[in-house]
PDB file of C-alpha atoms in Angstrom:
ATOM      1  CA  UNK X   1       0.000   0.000   0.000  1.00  0.00           C
ATOM      2  CA  UNK X   2       2.847   2.401   0.847  1.00  0.00           C
ATOM      3  CA  UNK X   3       4.521   1.716  -2.502  1.00  0.00           C
ATOM      4  CA  UNK X   4       1.307   2.604  -4.338  1.00  0.00           C
ATOM      5  CA  UNK X   5       0.912   5.843  -2.363  1.00  0.00           C
ATOM      6  CA  UNK X   6       4.582   6.714  -2.966  1.00  0.00           C
ATOM      7  CA  UNK X   7       4.276   5.869  -6.678  1.00  0.00           C
ATOM      8  CA  UNK X   8       1.190   8.027  -7.216  1.00  0.00           C
ATOM      9  CA  UNK X   9       2.588  10.879  -5.140  1.00  0.00           C
ATOM     10  CA  UNK X  10       5.778  10.950  -7.198  1.00  0.00           C
ATOM     11  CA  UNK X  11       3.801  10.572 -10.426  1.00  0.00           C
ATOM     12  CA  UNK X  12       1.696  13.671  -9.715  1.00  0.00           C
ATOM     13  CA  UNK X  13       4.847  15.569  -8.650  1.00  0.00           C
ATOM     14  CA  UNK X  14       6.432  14.680 -12.015  1.00  0.00           C
ATOM     15  CA  UNK X  15       9.426  13.309 -10.124  1.00  0.00           C
ATOM     16  CA  UNK X  16      11.208  12.268 -13.328  1.00  0.00           C
ATOM     17  CA  UNK X  17      12.100  15.915 -14.048  1.00  0.00           C
ATOM     18  CA  UNK X  18      15.642  17.200 -13.977  1.00  0.00           C
ATOM     19  CA  UNK X  19      17.556  14.104 -15.015  1.00  0.00           C
ATOM     20  CA  UNK X  20      15.776  11.808 -12.574  1.00  0.00           C
ATOM     21  CA  UNK X  21      14.319   9.464 -15.191  1.00  0.00           C
ATOM     22  CA  UNK X  22      16.500   6.529 -14.126  1.00  0.00           C
ATOM     23  CA  UNK X  23      15.379   7.044 -10.526  1.00  0.00           C
ATOM     24  CA  UNK X  24      11.759   6.928 -11.679  1.00  0.00           C
ATOM     25  CA  UNK X  25      12.374   3.793 -13.762  1.00  0.00           C
ATOM     26  CA  UNK X  26      14.061   1.953 -10.879  1.00  0.00           C
ATOM     27  CA  UNK X  27      11.093   2.832  -8.677  1.00  0.00           C
ATOM     28  CA  UNK X  28       8.693   1.428 -11.264  1.00  0.00           C
ATOM     29  CA  UNK X  29      10.773  -1.749 -11.618  1.00  0.00           C
ATOM     30  CA  UNK X  30      10.794  -2.156  -7.820  1.00  0.00           C
ATOM     31  CA  UNK X  31       7.004  -1.813  -7.820  1.00  0.00           C
ATOM     32  CA  UNK X  32       6.528  -4.408 -10.575  1.00  0.00           C
ATOM     33  CA  UNK X  33       8.933  -6.883  -8.950  1.00  0.00           C
ATOM     34  CA  UNK X  34       7.143  -6.495  -5.616  1.00  0.00           C
ATOM     35  CA  UNK X  35       3.797  -7.195  -7.321  1.00  0.00           C
ATOM     36  CA  UNK X  36       5.268 -10.363  -8.864  1.00  0.00           C
ATOM     37  CA  UNK X  37       6.592 -11.337  -5.414  1.00  0.00           C
ATOM     38  CA  UNK X  38       3.104 -10.898  -3.959  1.00  0.00           C
ATOM     39  CA  UNK X  39       1.651 -12.973  -6.811  1.00  0.00           C
ATOM     40  CA  UNK X  40       4.048 -15.857  -6.182  1.00  0.00           C
ATOM     41  CA  UNK X  41       3.222 -15.683  -2.467  1.00  0.00           C
ATOM     42  CA  UNK X  42      -0.459 -15.947  -3.344  1.00  0.00           C
ATOM     43  CA  UNK X  43       0.275 -19.032  -5.446  1.00  0.00           C
ATOM     44  CA  UNK X  44       2.015 -20.719  -2.496  1.00  0.00           C
ATOM     45  CA  UNK X  45      -1.236 -20.958  -0.514  1.00  0.00           C
ATOM     46  CA  UNK X  46      -2.044 -24.244  -2.303  1.00  0.00           C
ATOM     47  CA  UNK X  47      -5.802 -23.863  -2.164  1.00  0.00           C
ATOM     48  CA  UNK X  48      -8.391 -23.896  -4.938  1.00  0.00           C
ATOM     49  CA  UNK X  49      -8.129 -20.155  -5.590  1.00  0.00           C
ATOM     50  CA  UNK X  50      -4.359 -20.210  -5.956  1.00  0.00           C
ATOM     51  CA  UNK X  51      -4.555 -23.290  -8.181  1.00  0.00           C
ATOM     52  CA  UNK X  52      -7.097 -21.555 -10.424  1.00  0.00           C
ATOM     53  CA  UNK X  53      -4.961 -18.394 -10.613  1.00  0.00           C
ATOM     54  CA  UNK X  54      -1.858 -20.507 -11.345  1.00  0.00           C
ATOM     55  CA  UNK X  55      -3.465 -22.160 -14.340  1.00  0.00           C
ATOM     56  CA  UNK X  56      -4.844 -18.853 -15.612  1.00  0.00           C
ATOM     57  CA  UNK X  57      -1.340 -17.382 -15.291  1.00  0.00           C
ATOM     58  CA  UNK X  58       0.112 -20.413 -17.072  1.00  0.00           C
ATOM     59  CA  UNK X  59      -2.244 -19.826 -19.990  1.00  0.00           C
ATOM     60  CA  UNK X  60      -1.370 -16.109 -20.063  1.00  0.00           C
ATOM     61  CA  UNK X  61       2.378 -16.826 -19.995  1.00  0.00           C
ATOM     62  CA  UNK X  62       1.985 -19.371 -22.798  1.00  0.00           C
ATOM     63  CA  UNK X  63      -0.034 -16.858 -24.826  1.00  0.00           C
ATOM     64  CA  UNK X  64       2.757 -14.259 -24.725  1.00  0.00           C
ATOM     65  CA  UNK X  65       5.456 -16.846 -25.428  1.00  0.00           C
ATOM     66  CA  UNK X  66       7.317 -17.014 -22.117  1.00  0.00           C
ATOM     67  CA  UNK X  67       5.549 -20.054 -20.694  1.00  0.00           C
ATOM     68  CA  UNK X  68       8.563 -22.263 -21.423  1.00  0.00           C
ATOM     69  CA  UNK X  69      10.678 -20.405 -18.827  1.00  0.00           C
ATOM     70  CA  UNK X  70       8.129 -20.097 -16.011  1.00  0.00           C
ATOM     71  CA  UNK X  71       6.028 -22.969 -14.717  1.00  0.00           C
ATOM     72  CA  UNK X  72       3.581 -21.431 -12.266  1.00  0.00           C
ATOM     73  CA  UNK X  73       2.011 -24.844 -11.632  1.00  0.00           C
ATOM     74  CA  UNK X  74       5.312 -26.155 -10.191  1.00  0.00           C
ATOM     75  CA  UNK X  75       5.242 -25.386  -6.465  1.00  0.00           C
ATOM     76  CA  UNK X  76       9.005 -25.855  -6.087  1.00  0.00           C
ATOM     77  CA  UNK X  77       9.788 -23.352  -8.830  1.00  0.00           C
ATOM     78  CA  UNK X  78       7.351 -20.804  -7.408  1.00  0.00           C
ATOM     79  CA  UNK X  79       8.854 -21.295  -3.941  1.00  0.00           C
ATOM     80  CA  UNK X  80      12.338 -20.682  -5.358  1.00  0.00           C
ATOM     81  CA  UNK X  81      11.177 -17.492  -7.086  1.00  0.00           C
ATOM     82  CA  UNK X  82       9.302 -16.281  -4.000  1.00  0.00           C
ATOM     83  CA  UNK X  83      11.954 -17.064  -1.377  1.00  0.00           C
ATOM     84  CA  UNK X  84      15.244 -16.363  -3.158  1.00  0.00           C
ATOM     85  CA  UNK X  85      15.191 -14.645  -6.535  1.00  0.00           C
ATOM     86  CA  UNK X  86      12.433 -12.053  -6.239  1.00  0.00           C
ATOM     87  CA  UNK X  87      13.366 -10.728  -2.760  1.00  0.00           C
ATOM     88  CA  UNK X  88      16.965 -10.423  -3.948  1.00  0.00           C
ATOM     89  CA  UNK X  89      15.764  -8.529  -7.029  1.00  0.00           C
ATOM     90  CA  UNK X  90      13.611  -6.216  -4.880  1.00  0.00           C
ATOM     91  CA  UNK X  91      16.557  -5.524  -2.551  1.00  0.00           C
ATOM     92  CA  UNK X  92      18.938  -4.729  -5.421  1.00  0.00           C
ATOM     93  CA  UNK X  93      16.490  -2.482  -7.272  1.00  0.00           C
ATOM     94  CA  UNK X  94      15.415  -0.627  -4.114  1.00  0.00           C
ATOM     95  CA  UNK X  95      19.073  -0.126  -3.115  1.00  0.00           C
ATOM     96  CA  UNK X  96      19.824   1.288  -6.580  1.00  0.00           C
ATOM     97  CA  UNK X  97      16.740   3.502  -6.315  1.00  0.00           C
ATOM     98  CA  UNK X  98      17.852   4.884  -2.936  1.00  0.00           C
ATOM     99  CA  UNK X  99      21.391   5.503  -4.235  1.00  0.00           C
ATOM    100  CA  UNK X 100      19.981   7.416  -7.207  1.00  0.00           C
ATOM    101  CA  UNK X 101      17.749   9.489  -4.930  1.00  0.00           C
ATOM    102  CA  UNK X 102      20.775  10.313  -2.766  1.00  0.00           C
ATOM    103  CA  UNK X 103      22.821  11.270  -5.856  1.00  0.00           C
ATOM    104  CA  UNK X 104      20.202  13.451  -7.565  1.00  0.00           C
ATOM    105  CA  UNK X 105      18.303  14.675  -4.520  1.00  0.00           C
ATOM    106  CA  UNK X 106      14.577  15.001  -4.110  1.00  0.00           C
ATOM    107  CA  UNK X 107      12.774  16.823  -6.904  1.00  0.00           C
ATOM    108  CA  UNK X 108      11.482  20.261  -5.868  1.00  0.00           C
ATOM    109  CA  UNK X 109       7.750  20.991  -6.162  1.00  0.00           C
ATOM    110  CA  UNK X 110       6.519  22.067  -9.584  1.00  0.00           C
ATOM    111  CA  UNK X 111       6.090  25.739  -8.694  1.00  0.00           C
ATOM    112  CA  UNK X 112       9.518  25.945  -6.991  1.00  0.00           C
ATOM    113  CA  UNK X 113      11.558  25.079 -10.084  1.00  0.00           C
ATOM    114  CA  UNK X 114      11.661  27.807 -12.702  1.00  0.00           C
ATOM    115  CA  UNK X 115      13.661  25.924 -15.301  1.00  0.00           C
ATOM    116  CA  UNK X 116      14.992  22.494 -16.114  1.00  0.00           C
ATOM    117  CA  UNK X 117      18.539  23.811 -15.595  1.00  0.00           C
ATOM    118  CA  UNK X 118      17.716  24.545 -11.960  1.00  0.00           C
ATOM    119  CA  UNK X 119      16.489  20.981 -11.570  1.00  0.00           C
ATOM    120  CA  UNK X 120      19.745  19.560 -12.934  1.00  0.00           C
ATOM    121  CA  UNK X 121      21.984  21.534 -10.588  1.00  0.00           C
ATOM    122  CA  UNK X 122      22.871  19.655  -7.407  1.00  0.00           C
ATOM    123  CA  UNK X 123      21.017  20.546  -4.256  1.00  0.00           C
ATOM    124  CA  UNK X 124      22.923  22.846  -1.889  1.00  0.00           C
ATOM    125  CA  UNK X 125      24.675  20.990   0.904  1.00  0.00           C
ATOM    126  CA  UNK X 126      25.103  23.085   4.064  1.00  0.00           C
ATOM    127  CA  UNK X 127      27.956  20.886   5.320  1.00  0.00           C
ATOM    128  CA  UNK X 128      30.146  21.396   2.250  1.00  0.00           C
ATOM    129  CA  UNK X 129      29.047  24.983   1.594  1.00  0.00           C
ATOM    130  CA  UNK X 130      30.226  26.132   5.033  1.00  0.00           C
ATOM    131  CA  UNK X 131      33.629  24.463   4.507  1.00  0.00           C
ATOM    132  CA  UNK X 132      34.081  26.221   1.155  1.00  0.00           C
ATOM    133  CA  UNK X 133      33.573  29.644   2.750  1.00  0.00           C
ATOM    134  CA  UNK X 134      36.354  29.125   5.333  1.00  0.00           C
TER     135      UNK X 134
END
């Protein structure tokens, strides 16, 4: 729920402005990977609903041509994806996203930025600015 609120908040702020497109893309990838992680967790319930969803997903994956690589009906493969691969992918993408936010800074509100050049300039850092004046 927090990822959805964060995603929509940053979307309406146009947070991709000022050279922050890669930051926006990594956030979107983190969101998609977390949705896939939730989906695989839902499939691990092993009840009628999860079995029905698994076979619907199998048909969808076969329809787009990637069904040979993913077998959502195989509980062991879904467990491997859910426990090891997808959490690792979420951690890596979120870490990259945080690093990019730290590098580029937080985007100013729409009315605060007068030009794209102002958005591209690094945010003032009081710690380094005071050392430069000495």
